Amino acid sequence: MATIDGRPAQYGVSLKQLRDIMEHRGREGIAKINEYGGIHELCKKLYTSPNEGLSGSKADEEHRRETFGSNVIPPKPPKTFLTLVWEALQDVTLIILEVAALVSLGLSFYKPADEDAPLLQEEDEHHGWIEGLAILISVIVVVIVTAFNDYSKERQFRGLQNRIEGEHKFSVIRGGEVCQISVGDILVGDIAQIKYGDLLPADGCLIQSNDLKVDESSLTGESDHVKKGADSDPMVLSGTHVMEGSGKMVVTAVGVNSQAGIIFTLLGAAVDEQEAEIKKMKKEAKKASKQKSKSLTGDTDGRTPMKAVAANAPAAPRGGGDVIKSESDGNHVQQSSTTSAAETGHKKEKSVLQAKLTKLAIQIGYAGSTIAVLTVIILIIQFCVKTFVIDEKPWKNTYANNLVKHLIIGVTVLVVAVPEGLPLAVTLSLAYSVKKMMKDNNLVRHLDACETMGNATAICSDKTGTLTTNRMTVVQSYICEKLCKVLPTLNDIPQHVGNLITMGISVNSAYTSNIMPGQNAGDLPIQVGNKTECALLGFVQALGVKYQSIRDEIPEDRFTRVYTFNSVRKSMGTVIPRPNGGYRLYTKGASEIIMKKCSFIYGHEGTLEKFTRDMQERLIREVIEPMACDGLRTISVAYRDFVPGKAAINEVHIDGEPNWDDEENIMTNLTCLCVVGIEDPVRPEVPDAIRKCQRAGITVRMVTGDNINTARSIAGKCGILRPNDDFLILEGKEFNQRIRDSNGDIQQHLLDKVWPKLRVLARSSPTDKYTLVKGMIDSTVTDNREVVAVTGDGTNDGPALKKADVGFAMGIAGTDVAKEASDIILTDDNFSSIVKAVMWGRNVYDSIAKFLQFQLTVNVVAVIVAFIGACAVQDSPLKAVQMLWVNLIMDTLASLALATEVPTPDLLLRKPYGRTKPLISRTMMKNILGQALYQLVIIFGLLFVGDLILDIESGRGQDLNAGPTQHFTIIFNTFVMMTLFNEINARKIHGQRNVVEGLFTNPIFYTIWIFTMISQVLIIQYGKMAFSTKALSLDQWLWCVFFGIGTLVWGQLITSVPTRKLPKILSWGRGHPEEYTDAMNLGEERFDSIDSDKKPRAGQILWIRGLTRLQTQLRVIRAFRSNLEDLSERRSMHSLHSLRTPRTAASNAAVGHPLYNINLLSPNYSSNASKQQHPQSQSTQKPTSQQQQKQQHLSNATLSPLPADISYIDEDPQQQSQSQQQRNLRNGCPTTSTHTNSSASHSYSPAASGGGGFSDVVRNLQQLSEQHKNGQNETRI
């Protein structure tokens, strides 16, 4: 029998059987697993061990991959180079040029029988075909360059995709060791550890779990969190998010065999069919449009097949029974609506810069088209009048050639007029920046985010991990009435208390949290898992105890019950059996919360004492607050015993097993063991980074769930609070009181009074963060409107990250959910990387402005020269091929050269542009018009008197078939020289005098410049008929170069003109981005002939020449972004619902999920007083109807339940989410610094207790609000 790695090669269960197991849910699932002998037997059949995992040998891994597949879903193949060439050829103007060139070629070989033709002309006719061919070749060059740019971008993009995929790691057990492996390497049989915030990468069955709740909306569309457990519902599926708890599962299906993979397979098939259908529909739509009566059915026909296709998608491969079919069908049917919603959403999400650029390009397109049409009309009329009226010649067939030439000139003017290089410049600049930003630890997921970042005026940052090192250590402790500023030893602590503390910390922390020795001898130990728990484990080690040996004695499967940390509890509890019968509960969490549940404490020499209300207040005043003021986070550890026999004063007598679900009663009368202060030092580079931001005009605000004293201390150290500034530091509760009216609704005018001075928001919930960000973005208090960047790491930060103009997720500490909602991932979690993102963002904006300044000068000059030349001398001084060359220089090459400038620190010395800054400033317009004036004067001077000055034969009034002249060659050459030297001028857009500064730091720029110069010399000297040029002498060359260098001198003169004196009307693109969205839609909807009722007029499509070209380029930009989104969707394996996560949470609130129930009560509070006292729990806007309530922004519901006190899980926002309100409910008072409210003993927490009906809760809330009125003493910070 064949063996692999010492075991049989035949597994005890087949791929089909595993897929069949994963089809079942709940009780059915357990029954199905039991058919195979239970979960442990299933592990044996897969040759894996629940505790040791896979062996990790290469042979075993390969065999598993061959048998069960690997964990990747094959991506769509990239477009081939030829496809991209074909797409570039679709451009309307290029098509017109090609047709005209072909006609010109044909006519040049057409010899009509014409006896009158002089013999001399025959000589020239030999060269007639050259121009047509040259135009064709030019078109081919343009097409290949465009296709190559697209191709390289797509390749770059795939690299970026792979990088993002590589970033996604997951914890599995191999060979008894926990290791992080890339998601693509997960195999069937792997034992994976899952925890809060994870996005599950494969299907599996739970072996063990603690309080596990999963959001399955991405697969089922149901927004409720599903409770999972080895004995209730053991099936966990890929693409779902872990919202709470932790657990261990054996992987049973990966890649295309997982539930998400099966849906993807169906989707792929459906999409292919859909594309085929759409093509068919387009043909039908064309037929239908001919019959006017059917204009509407064309539209409906267009939509129906999508659903039909989706509904008829092929059934799941065998083994994927009914469940999948119904799920996937559901998904498919929704697909048409989901995608269209996503697309419309996309149109609104265009970045400010892109919106302005598209509008500009379209306006230039209109102007260029008008001039081009006029040029053709004027040329043709002049020709006809001169030939047929003045000279009275009869029509000859050869004249057709003249008309085609005129058309070619017109089309060429259009080619030059339309700046199709604009979107190319944007894409190149963004692509270049994205690549470079990776080296600066910024992984950009949405391309336009890096440009938006340059305009940022405000950054709302987390504290833990972003401003601080996220390397936590215990530095103070309070044990048995002794406050130690240095760590005690085990001998300093009474033995029984010491044992309880070390046991309580070792057992009551996630077993995924560990302290590993550093890689080299002198290195600091590595903290793995939750950083706060690592600090506590480090404290145990410092006492001289090995926490691992305690864990080995009590493995996880011996736990009776685990109360995982969440935002309601603000604490974690673990119940273990006692050796001599009964149970022991260990708990740890935010000090203020644990203190309120304690009735006993170990006093001097370890004697047990009653813990009275006065002692609690004294402890808070004398121990906890001073620790917080030192910037420390305080955590308390406590325990409680349940004994079957005679109970001591701090124990509880039990007859059977207690009701562990009655958490309210289990977690009371605890015995306090110790309070520790944990330090998380400020990152050394942060104060400097914040100073840079402030100098650059960016306000940094800290939004944290930590204690207000801790927050103030850290903000002072970072430099967020500056001594002479006028600033506000608020807690979430007071922030809510200030921004809500008497009905508890958020008012923008109240928010506008708070946010400008606010610098620190402490004890804040994710809802507060969302409210603040939304309020700042919507505010119109400042002229330039705020552009807000936000950092976040927890699942609950999703909505704020999505709402912000730029969302930064933490690459190390961030949950998968946060990364999904973000635009940029900070791979090192460091605030100073954000400053680099600002620099790159500003650089992108400036690069594009530089390109615009250069491009528009060339456009204005080329178009005016061609137009006036056509009118004055019946011929354009710049020939078609020459204009195509100029177009290549200024579009493709210049966009490459100017878009790849490297950012300089000077970028951080100016204020941000904000939302309403004009795209073309007055300084730029001054440069554009000034340079255009110089160039036009020179060119028209040369055109009309150049032949006299330089003593050469005039090129004016030449016959159509005459050869090239030196006169027109000089004009062309001078124009190119001026353009080239003006490219150096264009490198500066803020009126700097030194235009060559930093020239040699950009090799791409000078390489392209030199290449263009050499090409120009070759074209002039050897271009002959093909480029309509005649070789020039050295003298003539020197004149051309002299005029070129003149642009640099002229540029200095222009710079001396004071910009402030110029009228504001000279700037373009001022105003709010909303004004530009119509322009975006104009560009995109013009061609959606199937999906729009109004069919575009063919004339319109041809008229806006640029649009298709623009579309090709914009498509690339969109591809960049959509590819990233496809990727993030593929990573999360929930293609159809990637935007649903925030919606899900909102609907949780709407359906009354237990975690969120306070939110539902808020609109129903019956007393106004309670509305004011508990503003936190109010919805953000009051729903006036059911419809509104559904649509109400996710801000309201997603997150409402709010922070309590010192968050122990690294301030993870999910965990902070519910506390403030809970604390208000428990304490019956606002959070004050002094904690001296007598009513604090009445504690009631509906969400935590899970008990009590609706009326009870309302009654309790009213009762508490009365206590508030009577006993409130409020301390304002």
Coordinates of N, CA and C in Angstrom, one line a residue, residues 889-994:
I889 N 5.4 63.8 -28.4 CA 6.3 64.4 -27.5 C 5.5 64.9 -26.2
M890 N 4.4 65.6 -26.5 CA 3.8 66.3 -25.4 C 2.8 65.4 -24.6
D891 N 2.3 64.4 -25.3 CA 1.3 63.6 -24.6 C 2.1 62.5 -23.8
T892 N 2.6 61.5 -24.6 CA 3.1 60.3 -24.0 C 4.4 60.6 -23.3
L893 N 5.3 61.2 -24.0 CA 6.7 61.3 -23.4 C 6.7 62.3 -22.3
A894 N 6.0 63.4 -22.5 CA 6.0 64.5 -21.4 C 5.3 63.9 -20.2
S895 N 4.2 63.2 -20.4 CA 3.5 62.7 -19.2 C 4.4 61.8 -18.5
L896 N 5.2 61.0 -19.2 CA 6.2 60.1 -18.5 C 7.2 60.9 -17.7
A897 N 7.7 61.9 -18.4 CA 8.8 62.7 -17.8 C 8.4 63.5 -16.6
L898 N 7.2 64.2 -16.8 CA 6.8 65.1 -15.7 C 6.0 64.3 -14.6
A899 N 5.5 63.2 -14.9 CA 4.7 62.5 -13.9 C 5.6 61.7 -12.9
T900 N 6.9 61.6 -13.2 CA 7.8 60.7 -12.4 C 8.7 61.6 -11.6
E901 N 8.4 62.8 -11.3 CA 9.3 63.7 -10.5 C 9.2 63.1 -9.0
V902 N 10.3 63.1 -8.4 CA 10.4 62.6 -7.0 C 10.0 63.7 -6.0
P903 N 9.3 63.4 -4.9 CA 8.8 64.4 -4.0 C 10.0 65.0 -3.2
T904 N 9.9 66.2 -2.9 CA 11.0 66.9 -2.0 C 10.3 67.3 -0.7
P905 N 11.1 67.4 0.4 CA 10.6 67.8 1.7 C 9.9 69.2 1.6
D906 N 10.2 70.0 0.6 CA 9.6 71.3 0.4 C 8.1 71.2 0.3
L907 N 7.6 70.1 -0.2 CA 6.2 69.9 -0.4 C 5.4 70.1 0.9
L908 N 6.1 69.8 2.0 CA 5.5 69.8 3.3 C 5.5 71.2 3.9
L909 N 6.0 72.2 3.2 CA 6.2 73.5 3.8 C 5.0 74.4 3.4
R910 N 4.1 73.9 2.5 CA 3.0 74.7 2.1 C 1.7 74.2 2.7
K911 N 0.6 75.0 2.7 CA -0.7 74.5 3.2 C -1.3 73.6 2.2
P912 N -2.2 72.7 2.7 CA -2.9 71.8 1.7 C -3.8 72.5 0.8
Y913 N -4.1 72.0 -0.4 CA -5.0 72.6 -1.3 C -6.5 72.6 -0.8
G914 N -6.9 71.5 -0.2 CA -8.3 71.4 0.2 C -9.1 71.0 -1.0
R915 N -10.5 71.0 -0.8 CA -11.3 70.5 -1.9 C -11.6 71.5 -3.0
T916 N -11.5 72.8 -2.7 CA -12.0 73.8 -3.6 C -10.9 74.5 -4.4
K917 N -9.7 74.1 -4.2 CA -8.5 74.8 -4.9 C -8.7 74.6 -6.4
P918 N -8.5 75.7 -7.2 CA -8.6 75.5 -8.6 C -7.5 74.5 -9.2
L919 N -7.9 73.8 -10.2 CA -6.9 72.9 -10.8 C -5.8 73.6 -11.5
I920 N -6.1 74.7 -12.2 CA -5.1 75.5 -12.8 C -5.1 76.9 -12.1
S921 N -4.0 77.1 -11.3 CA -4.0 78.3 -10.5 C -3.6 79.5 -11.4
R922 N -3.7 80.7 -10.8 CA -3.4 81.9 -11.6 C -2.0 81.9 -12.0
T923 N -1.1 81.4 -11.1 CA 0.3 81.3 -11.5 C 0.5 80.4 -12.8
M924 N -0.2 79.3 -12.8 CA -0.1 78.4 -13.9 C -0.6 79.0 -15.2
M925 N -1.8 79.7 -15.0 CA -2.4 80.3 -16.2 C -1.5 81.4 -16.7
K926 N -0.9 82.1 -15.8 CA 0.1 83.2 -16.2 C 1.2 82.6 -17.1
N927 N 1.7 81.4 -16.6 CA 2.8 80.8 -17.3 C 2.3 80.3 -18.7
I928 N 1.1 79.6 -18.7 CA 0.5 79.1 -19.9 C 0.3 80.2 -21.0
L929 N -0.4 81.3 -20.6 CA -0.7 82.3 -21.5 C 0.6 83.1 -21.9
G930 N 1.5 83.3 -21.0 CA 2.7 84.0 -21.3 C 3.6 83.3 -22.3
Q931 N 3.8 82.0 -22.0 CA 4.6 81.2 -22.9 C 3.9 81.0 -24.3
A932 N 2.6 80.9 -24.3 CA 1.9 80.7 -25.6 C 2.1 82.0 -26.4
L933 N 2.0 83.2 -25.7 CA 2.2 84.4 -26.4 C 3.6 84.5 -27.1
Y934 N 4.6 84.2 -26.3 CA 6.0 84.2 -26.8 C 6.1 83.3 -28.1
Q935 N 5.6 82.0 -27.9 CA 5.7 81.1 -29.0 C 5.0 81.5 -30.2
L936 N 3.8 82.1 -30.1 CA 3.0 82.5 -31.2 C 3.7 83.6 -31.9
V937 N 4.2 84.6 -31.2 CA 4.9 85.7 -31.8 C 6.0 85.2 -32.6
I938 N 6.8 84.3 -32.1 CA 8.0 83.8 -32.8 C 7.5 83.0 -34.1
I939 N 6.5 82.1 -33.9 CA 6.1 81.3 -35.0 C 5.5 82.2 -36.1
F940 N 4.6 83.1 -35.8 CA 4.0 83.9 -36.8 C 5.1 84.9 -37.4
G941 N 6.0 85.3 -36.6 CA 7.1 86.1 -37.1 C 7.9 85.4 -38.2
L942 N 8.2 84.1 -37.9 CA 8.9 83.3 -38.8 C 8.1 83.0 -40.1
L943 N 6.7 82.8 -39.8 CA 5.9 82.4 -40.9 C 5.8 83.6 -42.0
F944 N 5.6 84.8 -41.4 CA 5.4 85.9 -42.4 C 6.7 86.6 -42.8
V945 N 7.7 86.7 -41.9 CA 8.9 87.5 -42.3 C 10.1 86.6 -42.2
G946 N 10.0 85.4 -41.7 CA 11.1 84.5 -41.5 C 12.0 84.3 -42.7
D947 N 11.3 84.2 -43.9 CA 12.0 83.9 -45.1 C 12.9 85.1 -45.5
L948 N 12.5 86.3 -45.1 CA 13.3 87.5 -45.4 C 14.4 87.6 -44.5
I949 N 14.1 87.4 -43.2 CA 15.2 87.5 -42.1 C 16.3 86.5 -42.4
L950 N 15.9 85.3 -42.6 CA 16.9 84.2 -42.7 C 17.4 84.0 -44.2
D951 N 16.8 84.8 -45.1 CA 17.2 84.8 -46.5 C 17.1 83.4 -47.1
I952 N 15.9 82.9 -47.0 CA 15.6 81.5 -47.6 C 14.3 81.6 -48.5
E953 N 14.1 80.6 -49.2 CA 12.9 80.6 -50.1 C 11.6 80.5 -49.3
S954 N 10.6 81.3 -49.6 CA 9.4 81.3 -48.8 C 8.6 80.0 -49.0
G955 N 8.0 79.5 -48.0 CA 7.2 78.3 -48.1 C 5.7 78.6 -48.3
R956 N 5.3 79.9 -48.2 CA 3.9 80.3 -48.3 C 3.5 80.1 -49.8
G957 N 2.2 79.7 -49.9 CA 1.6 79.7 -51.2 C 2.2 78.6 -52.1
Q958 N 2.8 77.6 -51.6 CA 3.3 76.5 -52.4 C 2.2 75.7 -52.9
D959 N 2.5 75.0 -54.0 CA 1.5 74.1 -54.6 C 1.3 72.9 -53.6
L960 N 0.1 72.2 -53.7 CA -0.1 71.1 -52.8 C 0.9 70.0 -52.8
N961 N 1.4 69.7 -54.0 CA 2.3 68.6 -54.2 C 3.8 69.0 -54.2
A962 N 4.0 70.3 -53.9 CA 5.4 70.8 -53.9 C 6.1 70.1 -52.7
G963 N 7.4 69.9 -52.8 CA 8.2 69.3 -51.8 C 8.3 70.2 -50.6
P964 N 8.9 69.6 -49.5 CA 9.1 70.4 -48.3 C 10.1 71.6 -48.4
T965 N 9.9 72.7 -47.7 CA 10.7 73.8 -47.8 C 11.5 74.0 -46.5
Q966 N 12.7 74.7 -46.6 CA 13.4 75.0 -45.4 C 12.6 76.0 -44.5
H967 N 11.8 76.8 -45.1 CA 11.1 77.8 -44.4 C 10.1 77.1 -43.4
F968 N 9.3 76.2 -43.9 CA 8.3 75.6 -43.0 C 9.1 74.6 -42.0
T969 N 10.2 74.1 -42.5 CA 11.0 73.2 -41.6 C 11.5 73.9 -40.4
I970 N 11.9 75.2 -40.6 CA 12.4 76.0 -39.5 C 11.3 76.3 -38.5
I971 N 10.1 76.6 -39.1 CA 9.0 76.8 -38.2 C 8.7 75.6 -37.3
F972 N 8.7 74.4 -37.9 CA 8.4 73.2 -37.2 C 9.5 73.0 -36.1
N973 N 10.7 73.1 -36.5 CA 11.9 72.9 -35.7 C 11.9 73.8 -34.5
T974 N 11.6 75.1 -34.8 CA 11.6 76.1 -33.7 C 10.5 75.8 -32.7
F975 N 9.3 75.4 -33.2 CA 8.2 75.0 -32.4 C 8.6 73.9 -31.4
V976 N 9.2 72.9 -32.0 CA 9.6 71.7 -31.1 C 10.7 72.2 -30.1
M977 N 11.6 73.0 -30.5 CA 12.7 73.5 -29.6 C 12.0 74.2 -28.4
M978 N 11.1 75.1 -28.8 CA 10.4 75.9 -27.7 C 9.7 75.0 -26.8
T979 N 9.0 74.0 -27.4 CA 8.3 73.1 -26.6 C 9.2 72.3 -25.6
L980 N 10.4 71.9 -26.1 CA 11.3 71.1 -25.3 C 11.8 71.9 -24.2
F981 N 12.2 73.2 -24.5 CA 12.8 74.0 -23.4 C 11.7 74.5 -22.4
N982 N 10.5 74.6 -22.9 CA 9.4 74.9 -22.0 C 9.0 73.8 -21.1
E983 N 9.4 72.5 -21.5 CA 9.2 71.4 -20.6 C 10.0 71.6 -19.3
I984 N 11.2 72.2 -19.5 CA 12.0 72.5 -18.3 C 11.3 73.5 -17.4
N985 N 10.8 74.6 -18.1 CA 10.0 75.6 -17.3 C 8.9 75.0 -16.5
A986 N 8.2 74.0 -17.2 CA 7.0 73.4 -16.6 C 7.2 72.6 -15.3
R987 N 8.5 72.4 -15.0 CA 8.8 71.6 -13.8 C 8.5 72.3 -12.5
K988 N 8.3 73.7 -12.6 CA 7.9 74.4 -11.4 C 6.6 75.1 -11.6
I989 N 5.7 75.0 -10.6 CA 4.4 75.5 -10.8 C 4.0 76.5 -9.8
H990 N 4.9 76.8 -8.8 CA 4.5 77.7 -7.7 C 5.3 79.0 -7.8
G991 N 5.8 79.3 -9.1 CA 6.5 80.6 -9.3 C 7.9 80.6 -8.8
Q992 N 8.5 79.4 -8.7 CA 10.0 79.4 -8.3 C 10.8 79.9 -9.5
R993 N 11.9 80.5 -9.2 CA 12.8 81.1 -10.2 C 13.7 80.0 -10.8
N994 N 14.3 79.1 -9.9 CA 15.2 78.1 -10.3 C 14.6 76.9 -10.9

